[in-house]
Amino acid sequence: YNLWLSCWEMYRGLADHSDKDDWQSKIVLPKPWAVVKQATSTIRRLLTTSKQPWSLEPYNPDDLLLQNRASKMTRLTNVFLEKGNYMEAFAEALECGFIMGIGILKLWWGLSPRLSTKVEIVTSPISGMSEAPPGYSGQQKQVVQEETLEGRLFIKAVDPFKFFWLPGSRLNQWVGTIEDLETPKWKLTELADAGVFDPAAVSQLQPMKLDERERQNYVRFNERAMPVGGPNSDTGNVVVTEFYGPVVINGRLVERNGHIIIGNNNVLLLAQPNKLWSKRAPYIGYTPLSVPFRTEGVGLIEMTREINRAMSKLANMSVDTLAFKLSPLMEVVVDAYEN
C-alpha cells in the first residue's frame, strides 16, 4: 500500500516540502507522468490503428467448420467490445498498471435500455368533416420511439486501492476477490424495484463513505474530499462490498463459488452462488512485468523512484543556488552573531 502511494505521488507530481522555507523552490520533475502517458498512448494507438489486433482461434485448426466459426466469433466479439467501450476502460487499467504494477478490469453481461425509432401508419379521421375528400384514405405516417432492453457487455476499470484478493491468489487465478465501491442509494433502490435486492434491506442503508477516501483524495489526487450526502439521504453515496469466492462458515466450506454483496459493511443485500458461466470472479488483471511470488508485479515507476527523487532534488538545489546568487540576502540571528 505504501509503495502504491509513493508511485502515485511521483506520477501526480506531489512531494513533501514541509521542511523547506518559502523562498526555496519546490520542483517535481514530471518524468514519470510523461513515461506513463507515452507508453499508454503507444499501446492504445497500436490497438486502434491495427486492422486486426487480436483473433479467436479454433481448438482444432484442421477443421474448416471450426475455422469459419472462429472467424465469425472474432467479428462478433469485436462488436460486443466496441459497444462496451472497451478501449477507454482498457487504457485506464493499462495506465494504472504502468503506475503501480497492476491494473484491474471488470467484465460482466447485463441489460441496458435502447431507444428504437420506427414509422407507424395511423388511421385518423378529419375533424369537422362528415365525409372524407376524394382520395383521402385516413392514413398518416407517424414517427414513434420505443424503449427496449438489450443485452450488452459492460467493461470498467477498477481502482486497485479498493480491490483485494484472498491469500493464495495469483494474477488472473483469483482464489477470491473483494471490491469496495460507492454508489448512490437511488441506484440500489432501482435495482431493488427490479427484483435484484430486497427493498427492505436497501431502505436500511444510510449515506456512508469509504474510510480512506478523504486521505486518498488528498494524497493521490490533491483535491478536497467530496461530501458524503446530497440534498437528501436517497442521493447520498452508499458503500457496497462485492465478494466472489469460497464461503466458509465455522471452518466448513458452505459454497465453493459464492457471490455476496453487502451494503455499508453490515446490511446483506445478496447471497447466492456465482451465476457466471465460468464460476470465476469477473476480473482480469494486468501487470507490465511479472515477478515470482508477487501478484501485482512491477510498474514503470517503482524501479526508478530513487532516481526520479534525486533528479528533482538536484533541480531544486540548482534553482535555489541561482536564486541565492541573483538575490544574496539572508536572515541573521543577531544574538548569535559574534565579531
Coordinates of N, CA and C in Angstrom, one line a residue, residues 104-274:
I104 N -6.7 -3.5 -13.1 CA -7.8 -4.4 -12.9 C -8.9 -4.0 -13.8
L105 N -9.5 -4.9 -14.6 CA -10.7 -4.7 -15.4 C -11.8 -5.6 -14.9
K106 N -13.0 -5.1 -14.9 CA -14.2 -5.9 -14.5 C -15.1 -6.0 -15.7
L107 N -15.5 -7.3 -16.1 CA -16.3 -7.5 -17.2 C -17.6 -8.3 -16.8
W108 N -18.7 -7.9 -17.2 CA -19.9 -8.6 -17.0 C -21.0 -8.3 -18.1
W109 N -22.0 -9.2 -18.1 CA -23.0 -9.1 -19.1 C -24.3 -8.6 -18.4
G110 N -24.9 -7.6 -19.0 CA -26.1 -7.1 -18.4 C -27.1 -6.5 -19.4
L111 N -28.2 -5.9 -19.0 CA -29.2 -5.3 -19.8 C -29.1 -3.8 -19.7
S112 N -29.3 -3.1 -20.9 CA -29.2 -1.7 -20.9 C -30.4 -1.2 -21.8
P113 N -31.0 -0.1 -21.5 CA -32.1 0.4 -22.3 C -31.6 0.9 -23.7
R114 N -32.4 0.7 -24.7 CA -32.1 1.2 -26.0 C -33.3 1.8 -26.7
L115 N -33.2 3.0 -27.2 CA -34.3 3.6 -27.9 C -34.3 3.3 -29.4
S116 N -35.4 2.8 -29.9 CA -35.5 2.4 -31.3 C -36.6 3.3 -31.9
T117 N -36.3 3.8 -33.1 CA -37.3 4.6 -33.8 C -37.9 3.9 -35.0
K118 N -39.2 4.0 -35.2 CA -39.8 3.4 -36.3 C -41.0 4.2 -36.8
V119 N -41.4 4.0 -38.0 CA -42.5 4.7 -38.6 C -43.8 3.8 -38.6
E120 N -44.9 4.3 -38.0 CA -46.1 3.6 -38.0 C -47.2 4.4 -38.8
I121 N -48.1 3.6 -39.4 CA -49.2 4.2 -40.2 C -50.4 4.3 -39.3
V122 N -50.9 5.5 -39.0 CA -52.0 5.7 -38.1 C -53.2 6.2 -38.9
T123 N -54.4 5.6 -38.7 CA -55.6 6.0 -39.3 C -56.4 7.0 -38.4
S124 N -56.6 8.2 -38.9 CA -57.2 9.2 -38.1 C -58.2 10.0 -39.0
P125 N -59.5 10.2 -38.5 CA -60.4 11.0 -39.2 C -60.1 12.5 -39.3
I126 N -60.8 13.2 -40.2 CA -60.6 14.6 -40.3 C -61.7 15.3 -39.5
S127 N -61.2 16.1 -38.5 CA -62.2 16.8 -37.6 C -63.0 17.8 -38.4
G128 N -64.3 17.9 -38.1 CA -65.1 19.0 -38.8 C -65.7 18.6 -40.1
M129 N -65.4 17.4 -40.6 CA -65.9 17.0 -41.9 C -66.7 15.7 -41.7
S130 N -67.9 15.7 -42.3 CA -68.7 14.5 -42.2 C -68.2 13.4 -43.2
E131 N -67.7 13.9 -44.3 CA -67.2 12.9 -45.3 C -65.8 13.3 -45.7
A132 N -65.0 12.2 -46.0 CA -63.6 12.4 -46.3 C -63.5 12.9 -47.8
P133 N -62.6 13.7 -48.1 CA -62.5 14.2 -49.5 C -62.0 13.1 -50.4
P134 N -62.2 13.2 -51.7 CA -61.8 12.1 -52.6 C -60.3 11.9 -52.6
G135 N -60.0 10.6 -52.5 CA -58.6 10.2 -52.5 C -57.9 10.2 -51.1
Y136 N -58.7 10.6 -50.1 CA -58.2 10.6 -48.7 C -58.5 9.2 -48.1
S137 N -57.5 8.5 -47.7 CA -57.6 7.2 -47.1 C -57.6 7.2 -45.5
G138 N -57.3 8.4 -44.9 CA -57.3 8.5 -43.5 C -56.1 7.9 -42.8
Q139 N -55.0 7.6 -43.6 CA -53.8 7.1 -43.0 C -52.7 8.1 -43.1
Q140 N -52.0 8.2 -41.9 CA -50.9 9.1 -41.8 C -49.7 8.4 -41.3
K141 N -48.5 8.8 -41.6 CA -47.2 8.3 -41.1 C -46.8 9.0 -39.8
Q142 N -46.4 8.3 -38.8 CA -46.1 8.9 -37.5 C -44.8 8.2 -37.0
V143 N -43.9 9.0 -36.6 CA -42.6 8.5 -36.0 C -42.8 8.2 -34.5
V144 N -42.5 7.0 -34.2 CA -42.7 6.5 -32.8 C -41.3 6.0 -32.3
Q145 N -41.0 6.4 -31.0 CA -39.8 5.9 -30.3 C -40.3 5.0 -29.2
E146 N -39.6 3.8 -29.1 CA -39.9 2.9 -28.0 C -38.6 2.4 -27.4
E147 N -38.7 2.2 -26.1 CA -37.5 1.7 -25.3 C -37.6 0.2 -25.1
T148 N -36.5 -0.4 -25.4 CA -36.3 -1.9 -25.2 C -35.0 -2.1 -24.5
L149 N -35.0 -3.3 -23.8 CA -33.8 -3.7 -23.1 C -33.0 -4.7 -24.0
E150 N -31.7 -4.5 -24.1 CA -30.9 -5.4 -24.9 C -29.6 -5.8 -24.1
G151 N -29.2 -7.0 -24.3 CA -28.0 -7.5 -23.6 C -26.7 -6.9 -24.2
R152 N -25.8 -6.5 -23.4 CA -24.5 -6.0 -23.8 C -23.4 -6.3 -22.8
L153 N -22.2 -6.1 -23.3 CA -21.0 -6.3 -22.5 C -20.7 -5.0 -21.7
F154 N -20.5 -5.1 -20.4 CA -20.0 -4.0 -19.7 C -18.6 -4.2 -19.2
I155 N -17.8 -3.1 -19.4 CA -16.4 -3.2 -19.0 C -16.0 -1.9 -18.3
K156 N -15.3 -2.0 -17.1 CA -14.9 -0.9 -16.4 C -13.6 -1.1 -15.7
A157 N -12.8 -0.1 -15.5 CA -11.5 -0.2 -14.8 C -11.8 -0.1 -13.3
V158 N -11.1 -0.9 -12.5 CA -11.3 -0.9 -11.1 C -10.1 -0.3 -10.4
D159 N -10.4 0.5 -9.4 CA -9.4 1.2 -8.6 C -8.7 0.1 -7.8
P160 N -7.4 -0.1 -8.0 CA -6.7 -1.2 -7.2 C -6.7 -0.9 -5.7
F161 N -6.8 0.4 -5.3 CA -6.8 0.7 -3.9 C -8.1 0.2 -3.2
K162 N -9.1 -0.1 -4.0 CA -10.4 -0.6 -3.5 C -10.6 -2.1 -3.9
F163 N -9.6 -2.8 -4.3 CA -9.7 -4.1 -4.8 C -8.8 -5.0 -4.0
F164 N -9.3 -6.2 -3.5 CA -8.5 -7.0 -2.6 C -8.7 -8.5 -3.1
W165 N -7.6 -9.3 -2.9 CA -7.7 -10.7 -3.3 C -7.3 -11.5 -2.1
L166 N -7.9 -12.7 -2.0 CA -7.7 -13.6 -0.9 C -6.3 -14.2 -1.0
P167 N -5.7 -14.6 0.2 CA -4.4 -15.3 0.1 C -4.3 -16.5 -0.7
G168 N -3.2 -16.7 -1.4 CA -3.1 -17.8 -2.3 C -3.4 -17.5 -3.8
S169 N -3.9 -16.2 -4.0 CA -4.3 -15.8 -5.4 C -3.1 -15.5 -6.2
R170 N -3.2 -15.8 -7.5 CA -2.2 -15.3 -8.5 C -2.9 -14.5 -9.5
L171 N -2.2 -13.8 -10.3 CA -2.8 -12.9 -11.3 C -3.7 -13.7 -12.2
N172 N -4.9 -13.3 -12.3 CA -6.0 -13.9 -13.1 C -6.2 -15.4 -12.7
Q173 N -5.8 -15.7 -11.5 CA -6.1 -17.0 -10.9 C -6.6 -16.7 -9.4
W174 N -7.7 -16.0 -9.3 CA -8.1 -15.5 -8.0 C -8.7 -16.6 -7.2
V175 N -8.3 -16.7 -6.0 CA -9.0 -17.6 -5.0 C -10.3 -17.0 -4.6
G176 N -10.3 -15.7 -4.4 CA -11.4 -14.9 -4.1 C -11.1 -13.4 -4.2
T177 N -12.1 -12.6 -4.5 CA -11.9 -11.2 -4.7 C -12.9 -10.4 -3.9
I178 N -12.5 -9.2 -3.4 CA -13.4 -8.3 -2.7 C -13.2 -6.9 -3.4
E179 N -14.3 -6.2 -3.7 CA -14.3 -4.9 -4.3 C -15.2 -4.0 -3.5
D180 N -14.6 -2.9 -3.1 CA -15.4 -1.8 -2.4 C -15.7 -0.7 -3.4
L181 N -16.9 -0.3 -3.5 CA -17.3 0.8 -4.4 C -18.4 1.7 -3.8
E182 N -18.5 2.9 -4.2 CA -19.5 3.8 -3.7 C -20.5 4.0 -4.8
T183 N -21.8 3.9 -4.5 CA -22.9 4.1 -5.4 C -24.0 4.9 -4.8
P184 N -24.7 5.7 -5.5 CA -25.9 6.4 -5.0 C -27.0 5.4 -4.5
K185 N -27.7 5.8 -3.5 CA -28.7 4.9 -2.9 C -29.8 4.7 -3.9
W186 N -30.1 5.8 -4.8 CA -31.2 5.6 -5.7 C -31.0 4.5 -6.7
K187 N -29.7 4.3 -7.0 CA -29.4 3.2 -7.9 C -29.7 1.8 -7.3
L188 N -29.4 1.7 -6.0 CA -29.7 0.4 -5.3 C -31.3 0.3 -5.2
T189 N -32.0 1.4 -5.0 CA -33.4 1.4 -5.0 C -34.0 0.9 -6.3
E190 N -33.4 1.4 -7.4 CA -33.8 1.0 -8.7 C -33.6 -0.5 -8.9
L191 N -32.5 -1.0 -8.5 CA -32.2 -2.5 -8.6 C -33.2 -3.3 -7.7
A192 N -33.5 -2.7 -6.5 CA -34.5 -3.4 -5.7 C -35.8 -3.5 -6.3
D193 N -36.3 -2.4 -7.0 CA -37.5 -2.4 -7.7 C -37.6 -3.4 -8.8
A194 N -36.4 -3.7 -9.4 CA -36.3 -4.7 -10.5 C -36.2 -6.1 -10.0
G195 N -36.1 -6.3 -8.6 CA -36.1 -7.6 -8.1 C -34.7 -8.1 -7.8
V196 N -33.6 -7.3 -7.9 CA -32.3 -7.8 -7.7 C -32.0 -7.8 -6.2
F197 N -32.4 -6.8 -5.4 CA -32.1 -6.7 -4.0 C -33.5 -6.7 -3.2
D198 N -33.4 -6.9 -1.9 CA -34.5 -6.9 -1.1 C -34.8 -5.4 -0.8
P199 N -36.0 -4.9 -1.1 CA -36.3 -3.4 -0.8 C -36.2 -3.1 0.7
A200 N -36.5 -4.0 1.6 CA -36.4 -3.7 3.0 C -35.0 -3.5 3.4
A201 N -34.1 -4.3 2.8 CA -32.6 -4.2 3.1 C -32.1 -2.9 2.6
V202 N -32.5 -2.5 1.4 CA -32.0 -1.2 0.8 C -32.5 0.0 1.6
S203 N -33.7 -0.1 2.1 CA -34.2 1.0 2.9 C -33.4 1.3 4.2
Q204 N -32.7 0.3 4.7 CA -31.9 0.5 5.9 C -30.6 1.2 5.7
L205 N -30.2 1.4 4.4 CA -28.9 2.0 4.2 C -29.0 3.5 4.3
Q206 N -27.9 4.0 4.9 CA -27.8 5.5 5.1 C -26.5 5.9 4.4
P207 N -26.4 7.2 4.0 CA -25.1 7.6 3.3 C -23.9 7.3 4.1
M208 N -22.9 6.9 3.4 CA -21.6 6.5 4.1 C -20.5 6.6 3.0
K209 N -19.3 6.8 3.5 CA -18.2 6.9 2.6 C -17.1 5.9 3.1
L210 N -16.2 5.6 2.2 CA -15.1 4.7 2.5 C -14.1 5.4 3.5
D211 N -13.6 4.7 4.4 CA -12.8 5.3 5.5 C -11.5 6.0 4.9
E212 N -10.9 5.4 3.9 CA -9.6 6.0 3.4 C -9.9 7.0 2.3
R213 N -11.1 7.3 2.0 CA -11.4 8.2 0.8 C -10.8 9.6 1.0
E214 N -11.0 10.2 2.1 CA -10.5 11.6 2.3 C -9.0 11.6 2.2
R215 N -8.3 10.7 2.9 CA -6.9 10.6 2.8 C -6.4 10.4 1.4
Q216 N -7.0 9.4 0.7 CA -6.5 9.1 -0.6 C -6.7 10.3 -1.6
N217 N -7.8 11.0 -1.4 CA -8.1 12.1 -2.3 C -7.0 13.2 -2.1
Y218 N -6.6 13.4 -0.8 CA -5.6 14.4 -0.6 C -4.2 14.0 -1.2
V219 N -3.9 12.7 -0.9 CA -2.6 12.2 -1.3 C -2.5 11.9 -2.8
R220 N -3.5 11.2 -3.3 CA -3.5 10.7 -4.7 C -3.9 11.7 -5.7
F221 N -4.9 12.5 -5.4 CA -5.5 13.4 -6.4 C -5.3 14.9 -6.0
N222 N -4.8 15.2 -4.8 CA -4.5 16.6 -4.4 C -5.8 17.5 -4.6
E223 N -6.9 17.0 -4.0 CA -8.1 17.7 -4.1 C -8.9 17.5 -2.8
R224 N -9.9 18.3 -2.6 CA -10.7 18.1 -1.4 C -11.6 17.0 -1.5
A225 N -11.9 16.3 -0.4 CA -12.8 15.2 -0.4 C -14.3 15.6 -0.7
M226 N -15.0 14.8 -1.5 CA -16.3 15.1 -1.9 C -17.2 14.9 -0.7
P227 N -18.4 15.6 -0.5 CA -19.3 15.4 0.6 C -19.9 14.0 0.5
V228 N -20.3 13.5 1.7 CA -20.9 12.2 1.7 C -22.3 12.1 1.1
G229 N -23.1 13.1 1.5 CA -24.5 13.0 1.1 C -24.9 14.1 0.1
G230 N -26.1 14.1 -0.3 CA -26.6 15.1 -1.2 C -27.8 15.9 -0.5
P231 N -28.7 16.4 -1.3 CA -29.9 17.1 -0.7 C -30.7 16.2 0.3
N232 N -30.7 14.9 0.0 CA -31.4 14.0 1.0 C -30.7 12.7 1.0
S233 N -31.1 11.8 1.9 CA -30.4 10.5 2.1 C -30.5 9.7 0.8
D234 N -31.5 9.8 0.0 CA -31.6 9.0 -1.2 C -30.5 9.3 -2.3
T235 N -30.0 10.5 -2.3 CA -28.9 10.9 -3.2 C -27.5 10.7 -2.7
G236 N -27.4 10.3 -1.4 CA -26.1 10.1 -0.8 C -25.5 8.8 -1.3
N237 N -24.2 8.7 -1.2 CA -23.4 7.5 -1.6 C -23.5 6.4 -0.5
V238 N -23.6 5.2 -0.9 CA -23.6 4.0 -0.1 C -22.4 3.2 -0.4
V239 N -21.7 2.6 0.6 CA -20.6 1.7 0.4 C -21.1 0.3 0.1
V240 N -20.7 -0.2 -1.0 CA -21.1 -1.6 -1.4 C -19.9 -2.4 -1.5
T241 N -19.9 -3.6 -0.9 CA -18.8 -4.5 -0.9 C -19.3 -5.8 -1.6
E242 N -18.5 -6.1 -2.7 CA -18.9 -7.3 -3.5 C -17.8 -8.3 -3.4
F243 N -18.2 -9.6 -3.1 CA -17.3 -10.7 -2.8 C -17.6 -11.8 -3.8
Y244 N -16.5 -12.3 -4.4 CA -16.6 -13.6 -5.2 C -15.6 -14.5 -4.6
G245 N -16.0 -15.8 -4.3 CA -15.1 -16.7 -3.9 C -15.7 -17.7 -2.9
P246 N -14.9 -18.6 -2.2 CA -15.5 -19.6 -1.4 C -16.1 -19.0 -0.1
V247 N -17.2 -19.5 0.3 CA -17.9 -19.1 1.5 C -17.6 -20.2 2.6
V248 N -16.9 -19.8 3.7 CA -16.5 -20.7 4.7 C -17.1 -20.2 6.0
I249 N -17.9 -21.1 6.7 CA -18.6 -20.8 8.0 C -18.1 -21.8 9.0
N250 N -17.5 -21.3 10.1 CA -17.1 -22.2 11.2 C -16.1 -23.3 10.7
G251 N -15.3 -22.9 9.7 CA -14.2 -23.8 9.2 C -14.7 -24.8 8.2
R252 N -16.0 -24.7 7.8 CA -16.5 -25.7 6.8 C -16.9 -24.9 5.5
L253 N -16.6 -25.5 4.4 CA -16.9 -24.9 3.1 C -18.4 -25.1 2.8
V254 N -19.1 -23.9 2.8 CA -20.5 -23.9 2.5 C -20.8 -23.8 1.0
E255 N -20.1 -22.9 0.3 CA -20.3 -22.7 -1.1 C -18.9 -22.4 -1.7
R256 N -18.5 -23.2 -2.7 CA -17.2 -23.1 -3.3 C -17.1 -21.8 -4.2
N257 N -18.2 -21.5 -4.9 CA -18.2 -20.3 -5.8 C -19.4 -19.5 -5.3
G258 N -19.2 -18.6 -4.4 CA -20.2 -17.7 -3.8 C -20.1 -16.3 -4.4
H259 N -21.3 -15.6 -4.3 CA -21.4 -14.2 -4.7 C -22.2 -13.5 -3.6
I260 N -21.5 -12.6 -2.9 CA -22.1 -11.9 -1.8 C -21.9 -10.4 -2.0
I261 N -23.0 -9.6 -1.7 CA -23.0 -8.2 -1.8 C -23.5 -7.6 -0.4
I262 N -22.7 -6.7 0.2 CA -23.0 -6.2 1.5 C -23.0 -4.7 1.4
G263 N -24.0 -4.0 2.0 CA -24.1 -2.6 2.0 C -23.7 -2.0 3.3
N264 N -22.8 -1.0 3.3 CA -22.4 -0.3 4.5 C -21.8 -1.2 5.5
N265 N -21.2 -2.3 5.1 CA -20.4 -3.3 5.9 C -21.3 -4.1 6.9
N266 N -22.6 -3.9 6.9 CA -23.5 -4.6 7.8 C -24.8 -5.0 7.3
V267 N -25.2 -4.7 6.1 CA -26.5 -5.0 5.6 C -26.3 -6.0 4.4
L268 N -26.8 -7.2 4.5 CA -26.7 -8.2 3.5 C -27.7 -7.9 2.4
L269 N -27.2 -7.6 1.2 CA -28.1 -7.3 0.0 C -28.3 -8.5 -0.9
L270 N -27.3 -9.4 -1.0 CA -27.3 -10.5 -1.9 C -26.4 -11.6 -1.4
A271 N -26.9 -12.8 -1.4 CA -26.1 -14.0 -1.1 C -26.6 -15.2 -1.9
Q272 N -25.7 -15.6 -2.9 CA -26.2 -16.6 -3.8 C -24.9 -17.3 -4.4
P273 N -25.1 -18.4 -5.1 CA -23.9 -19.0 -5.8 C -23.6 -18.1 -7.0
N274 N -22.3 -18.2 -7.4 CA -21.9 -17.5 -8.6 C -22.6 -18.0 -9.8

